[in-house]
């Protein structure tokens, strides 16, 4: 059975047989450190909805992991995803207003232009991650925060280093890269924010200006502002890169579904949802119990860390018919790729738009592309490719 601190050699390539074992035999599965893996869809939904019993605050867990007061500790205990109400509610309200549907809708034309420019410049034998999937969210988030084009170079590496530090087991080198990335990104944002305060942007399109100004109920503190700008990059970069990359790989591996989508391009929205289900960019979430609780007949003590296995819940046979089948027309599709409850992903509308436009326009331009090589990213929490070589047959 699955132990996160000592994974089997084939886990990163194909974790799904291990998820099947969890669902069938141990949906509440103890770990050697006293934590538990939860894999049932209903259990994850319950946890997501109950922010009183199941806490997102990770100060106690992250102090020994990162070191109290270190850059990684400051970031991950201040950003939206690892906080509870009332702080979570206040920060989320301001971020949600900055990412309002009107603002996102205005981004669609620019997103299409970005995707088409990448497709126009695509080499005949590209790396679909480097040359396409990873570039799109970096440009979109750069546009959101109005980061000058010539200052966007370090963004991806910073994001990968910071999110890489969330893995269950870290090397000293990984930890140091994460600490350095937060430190460097924070210094950059302090300068960018000072420039933006001196010369505010359009509040309807410039998310950074919107975040600086806050809303009628208040403003973010400087630390909250900086760390949640980092969060916007991290949440929107790797997950969207993986959504696009995983989508291209899954469609390649299911030629019947690729053909169905080519014949019916109107299925692109449901196809994106199905990619999110079968190859969720975010495979695990975490919560901590605020009190003793019973889940699946097992009594779990207060202060216990819970690993929420999204990848398994998205294949739960109690919720999804024939869950191992990839079906671009699947409806309903109650996947948990964006989590749920008060912590449901604040940028889900933007992510869906990026996936829809990127995958739809790529497939229209290169309907017969071939994947010639692939390298998994080697993460537990996040699933995606670090490289995806292809041959284009336009």
PDB file of N, CA and C in Angstrom, residues 257-334:
ATOM      1  N   UNK A 257     -10.631   9.630 -29.076  1.00  0.00           N
ATOM      2  CA  UNK A 257     -11.166  10.846 -28.461  1.00  0.00           C
ATOM      3  C   UNK A 257     -10.609  12.101 -29.135  1.00  0.00           C
ATOM      4  N   UNK A 258      -9.372  12.033 -29.596  1.00  0.00           N
ATOM      5  CA  UNK A 258      -8.827  13.156 -30.361  1.00  0.00           C
ATOM      6  C   UNK A 258      -9.640  13.337 -31.642  1.00  0.00           C
ATOM      7  N   UNK A 259      -9.985  12.211 -32.299  1.00  0.00           N
ATOM      8  CA  UNK A 259     -10.787  12.289 -33.526  1.00  0.00           C
ATOM      9  C   UNK A 259     -12.173  12.839 -33.234  1.00  0.00           C
ATOM     10  N   UNK A 260     -12.755  12.426 -32.103  1.00  0.00           N
ATOM     11  CA  UNK A 260     -14.079  12.929 -31.733  1.00  0.00           C
ATOM     12  C   UNK A 260     -14.046  14.434 -31.509  1.00  0.00           C
ATOM     13  N   UNK A 261     -12.977  14.919 -30.887  1.00  0.00           N
ATOM     14  CA  UNK A 261     -12.852  16.352 -30.629  1.00  0.00           C
ATOM     15  C   UNK A 261     -12.593  17.126 -31.920  1.00  0.00           C
ATOM     16  N   UNK A 262     -11.875  16.539 -32.836  1.00  0.00           N
ATOM     17  CA  UNK A 262     -11.658  17.179 -34.133  1.00  0.00           C
ATOM     18  C   UNK A 262     -12.968  17.307 -34.906  1.00  0.00           C
ATOM     19  N   UNK A 263     -13.787  16.274 -34.814  1.00  0.00           N
ATOM     20  CA  UNK A 263     -15.074  16.293 -35.524  1.00  0.00           C
ATOM     21  C   UNK A 263     -16.067  17.230 -34.851  1.00  0.00           C
ATOM     22  N   UNK A 264     -15.936  17.379 -33.531  1.00  0.00           N
ATOM     23  CA  UNK A 264     -16.847  18.241 -32.779  1.00  0.00           C
ATOM     24  C   UNK A 264     -16.064  19.184 -31.875  1.00  0.00           C
ATOM     25  N   UNK A 265     -15.535  20.251 -32.447  1.00  0.00           N
ATOM     26  CA  UNK A 265     -14.754  21.202 -31.633  1.00  0.00           C
ATOM     27  C   UNK A 265     -15.545  21.815 -30.488  1.00  0.00           C
ATOM     28  N   UNK A 266     -16.876  21.742 -30.571  1.00  0.00           N
ATOM     29  CA  UNK A 266     -17.696  22.295 -29.492  1.00  0.00           C
ATOM     30  C   UNK A 266     -17.553  21.492 -28.195  1.00  0.00           C
ATOM     31  N   UNK A 267     -16.902  20.326 -28.264  1.00  0.00           N
ATOM     32  CA  UNK A 267     -16.679  19.515 -27.064  1.00  0.00           C
ATOM     33  C   UNK A 267     -15.439  19.944 -26.280  1.00  0.00           C
ATOM     34  N   UNK A 268     -14.768  21.010 -26.704  1.00  0.00           N
ATOM     35  CA  UNK A 268     -13.505  21.372 -26.076  1.00  0.00           C
ATOM     36  C   UNK A 268     -13.671  21.680 -24.586  1.00  0.00           C
ATOM     37  N   UNK A 269     -14.778  22.290 -24.192  1.00  0.00           N
ATOM     38  CA  UNK A 269     -14.962  22.608 -22.768  1.00  0.00           C
ATOM     39  C   UNK A 269     -15.070  21.336 -21.929  1.00  0.00           C
ATOM     40  N   UNK A 270     -15.862  20.372 -22.393  1.00  0.00           N
ATOM     41  CA  UNK A 270     -15.982  19.119 -21.633  1.00  0.00           C
ATOM     42  C   UNK A 270     -14.697  18.307 -21.729  1.00  0.00           C
ATOM     43  N   UNK A 271     -13.960  18.435 -22.845  1.00  0.00           N
ATOM     44  CA  UNK A 271     -12.671  17.745 -22.959  1.00  0.00           C
ATOM     45  C   UNK A 271     -11.684  18.264 -21.911  1.00  0.00           C
ATOM     46  N   UNK A 272     -11.663  19.573 -21.689  1.00  0.00           N
ATOM     47  CA  UNK A 272     -10.786  20.152 -20.668  1.00  0.00           C
ATOM     48  C   UNK A 272     -11.163  19.606 -19.289  1.00  0.00           C
ATOM     49  N   UNK A 273     -12.453  19.516 -19.003  1.00  0.00           N
ATOM     50  CA  UNK A 273     -12.881  18.971 -17.707  1.00  0.00           C
ATOM     51  C   UNK A 273     -12.431  17.518 -17.545  1.00  0.00           C
ATOM     52  N   UNK A 274     -12.464  16.751 -18.629  1.00  0.00           N
ATOM     53  CA  UNK A 274     -12.065  15.347 -18.551  1.00  0.00           C
ATOM     54  C   UNK A 274     -10.550  15.223 -18.370  1.00  0.00           C
ATOM     55  N   UNK A 275      -9.779  16.097 -18.988  1.00  0.00           N
ATOM     56  CA  UNK A 275      -8.335  16.120 -18.737  1.00  0.00           C
ATOM     57  C   UNK A 275      -8.080  16.434 -17.268  1.00  0.00           C
ATOM     58  N   UNK A 276      -8.799  17.404 -16.734  1.00  0.00           N
ATOM     59  CA  UNK A 276      -8.657  17.759 -15.325  1.00  0.00           C
ATOM     60  C   UNK A 276      -8.991  16.581 -14.417  1.00  0.00           C
ATOM     61  N   UNK A 277      -9.918  15.748 -14.839  1.00  0.00           N
ATOM     62  CA  UNK A 277     -10.300  14.595 -14.019  1.00  0.00           C
ATOM     63  C   UNK A 277      -9.244  13.490 -14.073  1.00  0.00           C
ATOM     64  N   UNK A 278      -8.887  13.042 -15.277  1.00  0.00           N
ATOM     65  CA  UNK A 278      -8.021  11.856 -15.391  1.00  0.00           C
ATOM     66  C   UNK A 278      -6.549  12.171 -15.165  1.00  0.00           C
ATOM     67  N   UNK A 279      -6.148  13.423 -15.365  1.00  0.00           N
ATOM     68  CA  UNK A 279      -4.736  13.804 -15.186  1.00  0.00           C
ATOM     69  C   UNK A 279      -4.670  15.136 -14.460  1.00  0.00           C
ATOM     70  N   UNK A 280      -5.274  15.174 -13.282  1.00  0.00           N
ATOM     71  CA  UNK A 280      -5.350  16.420 -12.529  1.00  0.00           C
ATOM     72  C   UNK A 280      -3.964  16.986 -12.267  1.00  0.00           C
ATOM     73  N   UNK A 281      -3.725  18.253 -12.611  1.00  0.00           N
ATOM     74  CA  UNK A 281      -2.417  18.857 -12.321  1.00  0.00           C
ATOM     75  C   UNK A 281      -2.066  18.819 -10.843  1.00  0.00           C
ATOM     76  N   UNK A 282      -3.059  18.916  -9.989  1.00  0.00           N
ATOM     77  CA  UNK A 282      -2.857  18.858  -8.549  1.00  0.00           C
ATOM     78  C   UNK A 282      -3.357  17.512  -8.051  1.00  0.00           C
ATOM     79  N   UNK A 283      -2.443  16.656  -7.621  1.00  0.00           N
ATOM     80  CA  UNK A 283      -2.805  15.296  -7.226  1.00  0.00           C
ATOM     81  C   UNK A 283      -3.101  15.156  -5.735  1.00  0.00           C
ATOM     82  N   UNK A 284      -2.554  16.038  -4.925  1.00  0.00           N
ATOM     83  CA  UNK A 284      -2.749  15.956  -3.482  1.00  0.00           C
ATOM     84  C   UNK A 284      -2.984  17.346  -2.893  1.00  0.00           C
ATOM     85  N   UNK A 285      -3.882  17.403  -1.926  1.00  0.00           N
ATOM     86  CA  UNK A 285      -4.039  18.563  -1.074  1.00  0.00           C
ATOM     87  C   UNK A 285      -3.785  18.141   0.362  1.00  0.00           C
ATOM     88  N   UNK A 286      -3.889  19.083   1.302  1.00  0.00           N
ATOM     89  CA  UNK A 286      -3.632  18.779   2.708  1.00  0.00           C
ATOM     90  C   UNK A 286      -4.587  19.536   3.612  1.00  0.00           C
ATOM     91  N   UNK A 287      -4.935  18.927   4.713  1.00  0.00           N
ATOM     92  CA  UNK A 287      -5.658  19.574   5.793  1.00  0.00           C
ATOM     93  C   UNK A 287      -5.154  19.022   7.124  1.00  0.00           C
ATOM     94  N   UNK A 288      -5.489  19.730   8.203  1.00  0.00           N
ATOM     95  CA  UNK A 288      -5.152  19.263   9.545  1.00  0.00           C
ATOM     96  C   UNK A 288      -6.421  19.255  10.381  1.00  0.00           C
ATOM     97  N   UNK A 289      -6.624  18.213  11.176  1.00  0.00           N
ATOM     98  CA  UNK A 289      -7.832  18.112  11.981  1.00  0.00           C
ATOM     99  C   UNK A 289      -7.761  19.043  13.185  1.00  0.00           C
ATOM    100  N   UNK A 290      -8.841  19.791  13.397  1.00  0.00           N
ATOM    101  CA  UNK A 290      -8.911  20.716  14.533  1.00  0.00           C
ATOM    102  C   UNK A 290      -9.478  20.038  15.778  1.00  0.00           C
ATOM    103  N   UNK A 291      -9.996  18.844  15.601  1.00  0.00           N
ATOM    104  CA  UNK A 291     -10.570  18.080  16.713  1.00  0.00           C
ATOM    105  C   UNK A 291     -10.585  16.611  16.320  1.00  0.00           C
ATOM    106  N   UNK A 292     -10.855  15.743  17.267  1.00  0.00           N
ATOM    107  CA  UNK A 292     -10.988  14.322  16.945  1.00  0.00           C
ATOM    108  C   UNK A 292     -12.165  14.137  15.997  1.00  0.00           C
ATOM    109  N   UNK A 293     -11.972  13.299  14.991  1.00  0.00           N
ATOM    110  CA  UNK A 293     -12.994  13.129  13.975  1.00  0.00           C
ATOM    111  C   UNK A 293     -12.999  11.680  13.488  1.00  0.00           C
ATOM    112  N   UNK A 294     -14.151  11.209  13.032  1.00  0.00           N
ATOM    113  CA  UNK A 294     -14.243   9.868  12.464  1.00  0.00           C
ATOM    114  C   UNK A 294     -14.455   9.970  10.957  1.00  0.00           C
ATOM    115  N   UNK A 295     -13.608   9.294  10.198  1.00  0.00           N
ATOM    116  CA  UNK A 295     -13.724   9.250   8.741  1.00  0.00           C
ATOM    117  C   UNK A 295     -13.619   7.802   8.297  1.00  0.00           C
ATOM    118  N   UNK A 296     -14.624   7.340   7.591  1.00  0.00           N
ATOM    119  CA  UNK A 296     -14.605   5.965   7.096  1.00  0.00           C
ATOM    120  C   UNK A 296     -14.488   4.931   8.192  1.00  0.00           C
ATOM    121  N   UNK A 297     -15.064   5.231   9.343  1.00  0.00           N
ATOM    122  CA  UNK A 297     -15.025   4.290  10.454  1.00  0.00           C
ATOM    123  C   UNK A 297     -13.746   4.329  11.269  1.00  0.00           C
ATOM    124  N   UNK A 298     -12.828   5.208  10.928  1.00  0.00           N
ATOM    125  CA  UNK A 298     -11.556   5.318  11.643  1.00  0.00           C
ATOM    126  C   UNK A 298     -11.543   6.611  12.450  1.00  0.00           C
ATOM    127  N   UNK A 299     -11.214   6.514  13.723  1.00  0.00           N
ATOM    128  CA  UNK A 299     -11.129   7.694  14.587  1.00  0.00           C
ATOM    129  C   UNK A 299      -9.750   8.324  14.419  1.00  0.00           C
ATOM    130  N   UNK A 300      -9.747   9.609  14.065  1.00  0.00           N
ATOM    131  CA  UNK A 300      -8.501  10.333  13.791  1.00  0.00           C
ATOM    132  C   UNK A 300      -8.349  11.442  14.827  1.00  0.00           C
ATOM    133  N   UNK A 301      -7.180  11.521  15.410  1.00  0.00           N
ATOM    134  CA  UNK A 301      -6.945  12.446  16.523  1.00  0.00           C
ATOM    135  C   UNK A 301      -6.845  13.895  16.041  1.00  0.00           C
ATOM    136  N   UNK A 302      -7.090  14.797  16.961  1.00  0.00           N
ATOM    137  CA  UNK A 302      -6.875  16.226  16.711  1.00  0.00           C
ATOM    138  C   UNK A 302      -5.405  16.459  16.338  1.00  0.00           C
ATOM    139  N   UNK A 303      -5.182  17.382  15.393  1.00  0.00           N
ATOM    140  CA  UNK A 303      -3.823  17.723  14.992  1.00  0.00           C
ATOM    141  C   UNK A 303      -3.194  16.770  13.999  1.00  0.00           C
ATOM    142  N   UNK A 304      -4.013  15.924  13.379  1.00  0.00           N
ATOM    143  CA  UNK A 304      -3.500  14.956  12.402  1.00  0.00           C
ATOM    144  C   UNK A 304      -3.490  15.562  10.999  1.00  0.00           C
ATOM    145  N   UNK A 305      -2.409  15.343  10.275  1.00  0.00           N
ATOM    146  CA  UNK A 305      -2.307  15.812   8.895  1.00  0.00           C
ATOM    147  C   UNK A 305      -3.008  14.831   7.963  1.00  0.00           C
ATOM    148  N   UNK A 306      -3.834  15.363   7.070  1.00  0.00           N
ATOM    149  CA  UNK A 306      -4.560  14.549   6.091  1.00  0.00           C
ATOM    150  C   UNK A 306      -4.063  14.876   4.688  1.00  0.00           C
ATOM    151  N   UNK A 307      -3.704  13.845   3.931  1.00  0.00           N
ATOM    152  CA  UNK A 307      -3.309  13.997   2.531  1.00  0.00           C
ATOM    153  C   UNK A 307      -4.531  13.693   1.670  1.00  0.00           C
ATOM    154  N   UNK A 308      -5.037  14.689   0.977  1.00  0.00           N
ATOM    155  CA  UNK A 308      -6.257  14.522   0.180  1.00  0.00           C
ATOM    156  C   UNK A 308      -5.869  14.111  -1.231  1.00  0.00           C
ATOM    157  N   UNK A 309      -6.107  12.849  -1.566  1.00  0.00           N
ATOM    158  CA  UNK A 309      -5.649  12.316  -2.848  1.00  0.00           C
ATOM    159  C   UNK A 309      -6.671  12.619  -3.945  1.00  0.00           C
ATOM    160  N   UNK A 310      -6.512  13.774  -4.553  1.00  0.00           N
ATOM    161  CA  UNK A 310      -7.415  14.226  -5.609  1.00  0.00           C
ATOM    162  C   UNK A 310      -7.375  13.268  -6.793  1.00  0.00           C
ATOM    163  N   UNK A 311      -6.181  12.794  -7.131  1.00  0.00           N
ATOM    164  CA  UNK A 311      -6.042  11.883  -8.270  1.00  0.00           C
ATOM    165  C   UNK A 311      -6.848  10.616  -8.117  1.00  0.00           C
ATOM    166  N   UNK A 312      -6.966  10.118  -6.880  1.00  0.00           N
ATOM    167  CA  UNK A 312      -7.785   8.928  -6.629  1.00  0.00           C
ATOM    168  C   UNK A 312      -9.266   9.271  -6.610  1.00  0.00           C
ATOM    169  N   UNK A 313      -9.627  10.357  -5.915  1.00  0.00           N
ATOM    170  CA  UNK A 313     -11.041  10.748  -5.826  1.00  0.00           C
ATOM    171  C   UNK A 313     -11.651  10.983  -7.197  1.00  0.00           C
ATOM    172  N   UNK A 314     -10.836  11.467  -8.144  1.00  0.00           N
ATOM    173  CA  UNK A 314     -11.332  11.717  -9.498  1.00  0.00           C
ATOM    174  C   UNK A 314     -11.563  10.441 -10.286  1.00  0.00           C
ATOM    175  N   UNK A 315     -11.243   9.283  -9.694  1.00  0.00           N
ATOM    176  CA  UNK A 315     -11.502   7.991 -10.335  1.00  0.00           C
ATOM    177  C   UNK A 315     -12.329   7.081  -9.433  1.00  0.00           C
ATOM    178  N   UNK A 316     -13.058   7.686  -8.535  1.00  0.00           N
ATOM    179  CA  UNK A 316     -13.893   6.944  -7.592  1.00  0.00           C
ATOM    180  C   UNK A 316     -15.120   6.383  -8.322  1.00  0.00           C
ATOM    181  N   UNK A 317     -15.267   5.060  -8.296  1.00  0.00           N
ATOM    182  CA  UNK A 317     -16.360   4.401  -9.020  1.00  0.00           C
ATOM    183  C   UNK A 317     -17.731   4.721  -8.444  1.00  0.00           C
ATOM    184  N   UNK A 318     -17.774   5.217  -7.223  1.00  0.00           N
ATOM    185  CA  UNK A 318     -19.050   5.629  -6.646  1.00  0.00           C
ATOM    186  C   UNK A 318     -19.572   6.921  -7.277  1.00  0.00           C
ATOM    187  N   UNK A 319     -18.706   7.625  -8.003  1.00  0.00           N
ATOM    188  CA  UNK A 319     -19.070   8.919  -8.580  1.00  0.00           C
ATOM    189  C   UNK A 319     -19.000   8.899 -10.109  1.00  0.00           C
ATOM    190  N   UNK A 320     -18.006   8.191 -10.661  1.00  0.00           N
ATOM    191  CA  UNK A 320     -17.764   8.230 -12.102  1.00  0.00           C
ATOM    192  C   UNK A 320     -17.974   6.851 -12.722  1.00  0.00           C
ATOM    193  N   UNK A 321     -18.825   6.781 -13.738  1.00  0.00           N
ATOM    194  CA  UNK A 321     -18.995   5.542 -14.496  1.00  0.00           C
ATOM    195  C   UNK A 321     -17.736   5.265 -15.295  1.00  0.00           C
ATOM    196  N   UNK A 322     -17.278   3.997 -15.253  1.00  0.00           N
ATOM    197  CA  UNK A 322     -16.098   3.598 -16.019  1.00  0.00           C
ATOM    198  C   UNK A 322     -14.988   4.639 -15.846  1.00  0.00           C
ATOM    199  N   UNK A 323     -14.500   4.833 -14.630  1.00  0.00           N
ATOM    200  CA  UNK A 323     -13.632   5.975 -14.330  1.00  0.00           C
ATOM    201  C   UNK A 323     -12.287   5.972 -15.033  1.00  0.00           C
ATOM    202  N   UNK A 324     -11.815   4.809 -15.482  1.00  0.00           N
ATOM    203  CA  UNK A 324     -10.526   4.769 -16.161  1.00  0.00           C
ATOM    204  C   UNK A 324     -10.634   5.124 -17.640  1.00  0.00           C
ATOM    205  N   UNK A 325     -11.853   5.317 -18.119  1.00  0.00           N
ATOM    206  CA  UNK A 325     -12.050   5.662 -19.532  1.00  0.00           C
ATOM    207  C   UNK A 325     -11.990   7.173 -19.712  1.00  0.00           C
ATOM    208  N   UNK A 326     -11.192   7.621 -20.686  1.00  0.00           N
ATOM    209  CA  UNK A 326     -11.099   9.035 -21.031  1.00  0.00           C
ATOM    210  C   UNK A 326     -12.173   9.343 -22.068  1.00  0.00           C
ATOM    211  N   UNK A 327     -13.093  10.233 -21.724  1.00  0.00           N
ATOM    212  CA  UNK A 327     -14.258  10.518 -22.569  1.00  0.00           C
ATOM    213  C   UNK A 327     -14.451  12.029 -22.647  1.00  0.00           C
ATOM    214  N   UNK A 328     -14.160  12.605 -23.817  1.00  0.00           N
ATOM    215  CA  UNK A 328     -14.216  14.063 -23.956  1.00  0.00           C
ATOM    216  C   UNK A 328     -15.636  14.608 -23.864  1.00  0.00           C
ATOM    217  N   UNK A 329     -16.631  13.738 -23.916  1.00  0.00           N
ATOM    218  CA  UNK A 329     -18.023  14.194 -23.815  1.00  0.00           C
ATOM    219  C   UNK A 329     -18.635  13.860 -22.453  1.00  0.00           C
ATOM    220  N   UNK A 330     -17.824  13.455 -21.481  1.00  0.00           N
ATOM    221  CA  UNK A 330     -18.352  13.019 -20.187  1.00  0.00           C
ATOM    222  C   UNK A 330     -19.135  14.134 -19.495  1.00  0.00           C
ATOM    223  N   UNK A 331     -20.358  13.830 -19.110  1.00  0.00           N
ATOM    224  CA  UNK A 331     -21.202  14.718 -18.316  1.00  0.00           C
ATOM    225  C   UNK A 331     -22.173  13.859 -17.524  1.00  0.00           C
ATOM    226  N   UNK A 332     -22.389  14.181 -16.264  1.00  0.00           N
ATOM    227  CA  UNK A 332     -21.712  15.222 -15.470  1.00  0.00           C
ATOM    228  C   UNK A 332     -20.275  14.813 -15.158  1.00  0.00           C
ATOM    229  N   UNK A 333     -19.497  15.760 -14.688  1.00  0.00           N
ATOM    230  CA  UNK A 333     -18.091  15.497 -14.371  1.00  0.00           C
ATOM    231  C   UNK A 333     -17.746  16.259 -13.096  1.00  0.00           C
ATOM    232  N   UNK A 334     -17.952  15.602 -11.974  1.00  0.00           N
ATOM    233  CA  UNK A 334     -17.782  16.254 -10.664  1.00  0.00           C
ATOM    234  C   UNK A 334     -16.352  16.083 -10.133  1.00  0.00           C
TER     235      UNK A 334
END
